[in-house]
Amino acid sequence: MGALSAIPRRLLPDSMLVRVPDAFGGFSDAVQVKHVRFARKQSVVDDAHRSADAGAGKAYVDAVNSIGAFEVPAGSRVEIGGRSYMVAECKRCEGFGGAVHHWELVLR
């Protein structure tokens, strides 16, 4: 059985800036990751002052076709399309043989 194919670059139209937490309670300098996919999600909230949250979503980072790709730790900050998000979870998706195929970042 062969390896899973990489996510095609045409399906990865976005870029993101990543700032990982540093040892001093702040964040490192931004690192750019090109060719990712951001799927935005917005939810209704129970708040008298607003009817929807500020938005969240998922970022898909391919191990092969995303330039600058790495496993982004939870607690990092990412900027996509001019908006800043916190990485709530980083799911490592492996192909056959345990090699990383892509990462799914849950953003809030």
mmCIF file with all atom_site columns, C-alpha atoms in Angstrom:
data_model
loop_
_atom_site.group_PDB
_atom_site.id
_atom_site.type_symbol
_atom_site.label_atom_id
_atom_site.label_alt_id
_atom_site.label_comp_id
_atom_site.label_asym_id
_atom_site.label_entity_id
_atom_site.label_seq_id
_atom_site.pdbx_PDB_ins_code
_atom_site.Cartn_x
_atom_site.Cartn_y
_atom_site.Cartn_z
_atom_site.occupancy
_atom_site.B_iso_or_equiv
_atom_site.pdbx_formal_charge
_atom_site.auth_seq_id
_atom_site.auth_comp_id
_atom_site.auth_asym_id
_atom_site.auth_atom_id
_atom_site.pdbx_PDB_model_num
ATOM 1   C CA . MET A 1 1   ? 0.000   0.000  0.000  1.00 0.00 ? 1   MET A CA 1
ATOM 2   C CA . GLY A 1 2   ? 1.425   3.402  -0.977 1.00 0.00 ? 2   GLY A CA 1
ATOM 3   C CA . ALA A 1 3   ? 1.646   6.631  0.967  1.00 0.00 ? 3   ALA A CA 1
ATOM 4   C CA . LEU A 1 4   ? -1.187  9.143  1.062  1.00 0.00 ? 4   LEU A CA 1
ATOM 5   C CA . SER A 1 5   ? -0.891  11.925 -1.504 1.00 0.00 ? 5   SER A CA 1
ATOM 6   C CA . ALA A 1 6   ? -0.124  15.414 -0.244 1.00 0.00 ? 6   ALA A CA 1
ATOM 7   C CA . ILE A 1 7   ? -2.952  17.957 -0.141 1.00 0.00 ? 7   ILE A CA 1
ATOM 8   C CA . PRO A 1 8   ? -2.802  19.660 -3.570 1.00 0.00 ? 8   PRO A CA 1
ATOM 9   C CA . ARG A 1 9   ? -1.408  23.200 -3.474 1.00 0.00 ? 9   ARG A CA 1
ATOM 10  C CA . ARG A 1 10  ? -4.480  24.541 -5.300 1.00 0.00 ? 10  ARG A CA 1
ATOM 11  C CA . LEU A 1 11  ? -6.508  23.601 -2.197 1.00 0.00 ? 11  LEU A CA 1
ATOM 12  C CA . LEU A 1 12  ? -4.128  25.548 0.071  1.00 0.00 ? 12  LEU A CA 1
ATOM 13  C CA . PRO A 1 13  ? -4.780  29.203 -0.894 1.00 0.00 ? 13  PRO A CA 1
ATOM 14  C CA . ASP A 1 14  ? -3.939  30.946 2.393  1.00 0.00 ? 14  ASP A CA 1
ATOM 15  C CA . SER A 1 15  ? -0.826  31.986 4.314  1.00 0.00 ? 15  SER A CA 1
ATOM 16  C CA . MET A 1 16  ? -0.466  32.437 8.046  1.00 0.00 ? 16  MET A CA 1
ATOM 17  C CA . LEU A 1 17  ? 1.928   34.007 10.502 1.00 0.00 ? 17  LEU A CA 1
ATOM 18  C CA . VAL A 1 18  ? 2.719   31.862 13.549 1.00 0.00 ? 18  VAL A CA 1
ATOM 19  C CA . ARG A 1 19  ? 3.996   33.053 16.926 1.00 0.00 ? 19  ARG A CA 1
ATOM 20  C CA . VAL A 1 20  ? 4.761   30.260 19.382 1.00 0.00 ? 20  VAL A CA 1
ATOM 21  C CA . PRO A 1 21  ? 4.874   30.873 23.152 1.00 0.00 ? 21  PRO A CA 1
ATOM 22  C CA . ASP A 1 22  ? 8.334   31.687 24.495 1.00 0.00 ? 22  ASP A CA 1
ATOM 23  C CA . ALA A 1 23  ? 9.885   30.929 27.899 1.00 0.00 ? 23  ALA A CA 1
ATOM 24  C CA . PHE A 1 24  ? 9.114   34.422 29.229 1.00 0.00 ? 24  PHE A CA 1
ATOM 25  C CA . GLY A 1 25  ? 5.319   34.365 28.858 1.00 0.00 ? 25  GLY A CA 1
ATOM 26  C CA . GLY A 1 26  ? 5.317   36.157 25.527 1.00 0.00 ? 26  GLY A CA 1
ATOM 27  C CA . PHE A 1 27  ? 5.555   34.990 21.930 1.00 0.00 ? 27  PHE A CA 1
ATOM 28  C CA . SER A 1 28  ? 8.393   34.423 19.495 1.00 0.00 ? 28  SER A CA 1
ATOM 29  C CA . ASP A 1 29  ? 8.880   36.404 16.307 1.00 0.00 ? 29  ASP A CA 1
ATOM 30  C CA . ALA A 1 30  ? 6.393   35.531 13.583 1.00 0.00 ? 30  ALA A CA 1
ATOM 31  C CA . VAL A 1 31  ? 7.175   32.703 11.181 1.00 0.00 ? 31  VAL A CA 1
ATOM 32  C CA . GLN A 1 32  ? 5.293   32.572 7.875  1.00 0.00 ? 32  GLN A CA 1
ATOM 33  C CA . VAL A 1 33  ? 3.717   29.332 6.678  1.00 0.00 ? 33  VAL A CA 1
ATOM 34  C CA . LYS A 1 34  ? 2.502   29.494 3.061  1.00 0.00 ? 34  LYS A CA 1
ATOM 35  C CA . HIS A 1 35  ? -0.048  27.274 1.336  1.00 0.00 ? 35  HIS A CA 1
ATOM 36  C CA . VAL A 1 36  ? -2.440  26.444 4.168  1.00 0.00 ? 36  VAL A CA 1
ATOM 37  C CA . ARG A 1 37  ? -6.232  26.273 4.129  1.00 0.00 ? 37  ARG A CA 1
ATOM 38  C CA . PHE A 1 38  ? -8.369  28.219 6.582  1.00 0.00 ? 38  PHE A CA 1
ATOM 39  C CA . ALA A 1 39  ? -11.971 27.126 7.070  1.00 0.00 ? 39  ALA A CA 1
ATOM 40  C CA . ARG A 1 40  ? -13.751 29.837 9.062  1.00 0.00 ? 40  ARG A CA 1
ATOM 41  C CA . LYS A 1 41  ? -16.574 29.027 11.439 1.00 0.00 ? 41  LYS A CA 1
ATOM 42  C CA . GLN A 1 42  ? -18.843 31.432 13.286 1.00 0.00 ? 42  GLN A CA 1
ATOM 43  C CA . SER A 1 43  ? -21.266 30.509 16.056 1.00 0.00 ? 43  SER A CA 1
ATOM 44  C CA . VAL A 1 44  ? -24.216 32.123 17.789 1.00 0.00 ? 44  VAL A CA 1
ATOM 45  C CA . VAL A 1 45  ? -23.546 33.086 21.405 1.00 0.00 ? 45  VAL A CA 1
ATOM 46  C CA . ASP A 1 46  ? -25.881 33.742 24.315 1.00 0.00 ? 46  ASP A CA 1
ATOM 47  C CA . ASP A 1 47  ? -24.841 37.308 25.090 1.00 0.00 ? 47  ASP A CA 1
ATOM 48  C CA . ALA A 1 48  ? -27.090 40.364 25.364 1.00 0.00 ? 48  ALA A CA 1
ATOM 49  C CA . HIS A 1 49  ? -24.495 42.577 23.647 1.00 0.00 ? 49  HIS A CA 1
ATOM 50  C CA . ARG A 1 50  ? -23.684 40.455 20.612 1.00 0.00 ? 50  ARG A CA 1
ATOM 51  C CA . SER A 1 51  ? -25.305 37.672 18.653 1.00 0.00 ? 51  SER A CA 1
ATOM 52  C CA . ALA A 1 52  ? -22.240 35.868 17.291 1.00 0.00 ? 52  ALA A CA 1
ATOM 53  C CA . ASP A 1 53  ? -18.693 35.144 18.373 1.00 0.00 ? 53  ASP A CA 1
ATOM 54  C CA . ALA A 1 54  ? -15.705 36.785 16.710 1.00 0.00 ? 54  ALA A CA 1
ATOM 55  C CA . GLY A 1 55  ? -15.115 33.734 14.575 1.00 0.00 ? 55  GLY A CA 1
ATOM 56  C CA . ALA A 1 56  ? -12.982 30.682 14.812 1.00 0.00 ? 56  ALA A CA 1
ATOM 57  C CA . GLY A 1 57  ? -12.117 27.860 12.492 1.00 0.00 ? 57  GLY A CA 1
ATOM 58  C CA . LYS A 1 58  ? -9.610  25.291 11.420 1.00 0.00 ? 58  LYS A CA 1
ATOM 59  C CA . ALA A 1 59  ? -6.325  25.649 9.566  1.00 0.00 ? 59  ALA A CA 1
ATOM 60  C CA . TYR A 1 60  ? -4.992  22.734 7.529  1.00 0.00 ? 60  TYR A CA 1
ATOM 61  C CA . VAL A 1 61  ? -1.207  22.576 7.164  1.00 0.00 ? 61  VAL A CA 1
ATOM 62  C CA . ASP A 1 62  ? 0.187   19.988 4.743  1.00 0.00 ? 62  ASP A CA 1
ATOM 63  C CA . ALA A 1 63  ? 3.493   18.328 5.652  1.00 0.00 ? 63  ALA A CA 1
ATOM 64  C CA . VAL A 1 64  ? 4.702   18.468 2.009  1.00 0.00 ? 64  VAL A CA 1
ATOM 65  C CA . ASN A 1 65  ? 3.045   21.393 0.211  1.00 0.00 ? 65  ASN A CA 1
ATOM 66  C CA . SER A 1 66  ? 2.821   23.968 3.025  1.00 0.00 ? 66  SER A CA 1
ATOM 67  C CA . ILE A 1 67  ? 6.064   25.943 2.870  1.00 0.00 ? 67  ILE A CA 1
ATOM 68  C CA . GLY A 1 68  ? 7.534   26.417 6.351  1.00 0.00 ? 68  GLY A CA 1
ATOM 69  C CA . ALA A 1 69  ? 5.199   23.793 7.877  1.00 0.00 ? 69  ALA A CA 1
ATOM 70  C CA . PHE A 1 70  ? 5.782   22.547 11.411 1.00 0.00 ? 70  PHE A CA 1
ATOM 71  C CA . GLU A 1 71  ? 3.714   21.183 14.288 1.00 0.00 ? 71  GLU A CA 1
ATOM 72  C CA . VAL A 1 72  ? 2.296   24.363 15.841 1.00 0.00 ? 72  VAL A CA 1
ATOM 73  C CA . PRO A 1 73  ? 1.869   23.938 19.602 1.00 0.00 ? 73  PRO A CA 1
ATOM 74  C CA . ALA A 1 74  ? -1.397  24.726 21.361 1.00 0.00 ? 74  ALA A CA 1
ATOM 75  C CA . GLY A 1 75  ? -1.270  28.196 22.904 1.00 0.00 ? 75  GLY A CA 1
ATOM 76  C CA . SER A 1 76  ? 0.410   29.727 19.847 1.00 0.00 ? 76  SER A CA 1
ATOM 77  C CA . ARG A 1 77  ? -1.038  32.763 18.057 1.00 0.00 ? 77  ARG A CA 1
ATOM 78  C CA . VAL A 1 78  ? -1.658  32.720 14.321 1.00 0.00 ? 78  VAL A CA 1
ATOM 79  C CA . GLU A 1 79  ? -2.712  35.468 11.959 1.00 0.00 ? 79  GLU A CA 1
ATOM 80  C CA . ILE A 1 80  ? -4.669  34.608 8.823  1.00 0.00 ? 80  ILE A CA 1
ATOM 81  C CA . GLY A 1 81  ? -6.295  37.187 6.565  1.00 0.00 ? 81  GLY A CA 1
ATOM 82  C CA . GLY A 1 82  ? -5.495  40.005 8.976  1.00 0.00 ? 82  GLY A CA 1
ATOM 83  C CA . ARG A 1 83  ? -7.208  38.329 11.948 1.00 0.00 ? 83  ARG A CA 1
ATOM 84  C CA . SER A 1 84  ? -5.495  36.862 14.976 1.00 0.00 ? 84  SER A CA 1
ATOM 85  C CA . TYR A 1 85  ? -6.460  33.515 16.497 1.00 0.00 ? 85  TYR A CA 1
ATOM 86  C CA . MET A 1 86  ? -5.243  31.314 19.345 1.00 0.00 ? 86  MET A CA 1
ATOM 87  C CA . VAL A 1 87  ? -4.352  27.700 18.565 1.00 0.00 ? 87  VAL A CA 1
ATOM 88  C CA . ALA A 1 88  ? -6.588  25.710 20.916 1.00 0.00 ? 88  ALA A CA 1
ATOM 89  C CA . GLU A 1 89  ? -5.513  22.321 19.580 1.00 0.00 ? 89  GLU A CA 1
ATOM 90  C CA . CYS A 1 90  ? -3.076  20.866 17.062 1.00 0.00 ? 90  CYS A CA 1
ATOM 91  C CA . LYS A 1 91  ? -4.101  17.492 15.676 1.00 0.00 ? 91  LYS A CA 1
ATOM 92  C CA . ARG A 1 92  ? -1.318  15.495 14.011 1.00 0.00 ? 92  ARG A CA 1
ATOM 93  C CA . CYS A 1 93  ? -2.768  13.418 11.151 1.00 0.00 ? 93  CYS A CA 1
ATOM 94  C CA . GLU A 1 94  ? -0.511  10.565 10.134 1.00 0.00 ? 94  GLU A CA 1
ATOM 95  C CA . GLY A 1 95  ? -0.502  8.494  6.988  1.00 0.00 ? 95  GLY A CA 1
ATOM 96  C CA . PHE A 1 96  ? 0.595   4.913  6.576  1.00 0.00 ? 96  PHE A CA 1
ATOM 97  C CA . GLY A 1 97  ? 3.792   4.092  8.452  1.00 0.00 ? 97  GLY A CA 1
ATOM 98  C CA . GLY A 1 98  ? 3.338   6.917  10.952 1.00 0.00 ? 98  GLY A CA 1
ATOM 99  C CA . ALA A 1 99  ? 4.648   9.764  8.779  1.00 0.00 ? 99  ALA A CA 1
ATOM 100 C CA . VAL A 1 100 ? 2.845   13.091 9.234  1.00 0.00 ? 100 VAL A CA 1
ATOM 101 C CA . HIS A 1 101 ? 0.426   13.793 6.390  1.00 0.00 ? 101 HIS A CA 1
ATOM 102 C CA . HIS A 1 102 ? -0.950  17.106 7.713  1.00 0.00 ? 102 HIS A CA 1
ATOM 103 C CA . TRP A 1 103 ? -1.841  19.023 10.855 1.00 0.00 ? 103 TRP A CA 1
ATOM 104 C CA . GLU A 1 104 ? -5.269  20.417 11.742 1.00 0.00 ? 104 GLU A CA 1
ATOM 105 C CA . LEU A 1 105 ? -5.178  23.501 13.938 1.00 0.00 ? 105 LEU A CA 1
ATOM 106 C CA . VAL A 1 106 ? -8.330  24.353 15.889 1.00 0.00 ? 106 VAL A CA 1
ATOM 107 C CA . LEU A 1 107 ? -8.387  28.154 16.072 1.00 0.00 ? 107 LEU A CA 1
ATOM 108 C CA . ARG A 1 108 ? -10.333 30.368 18.479 1.00 0.00 ? 108 ARG A CA 1
#
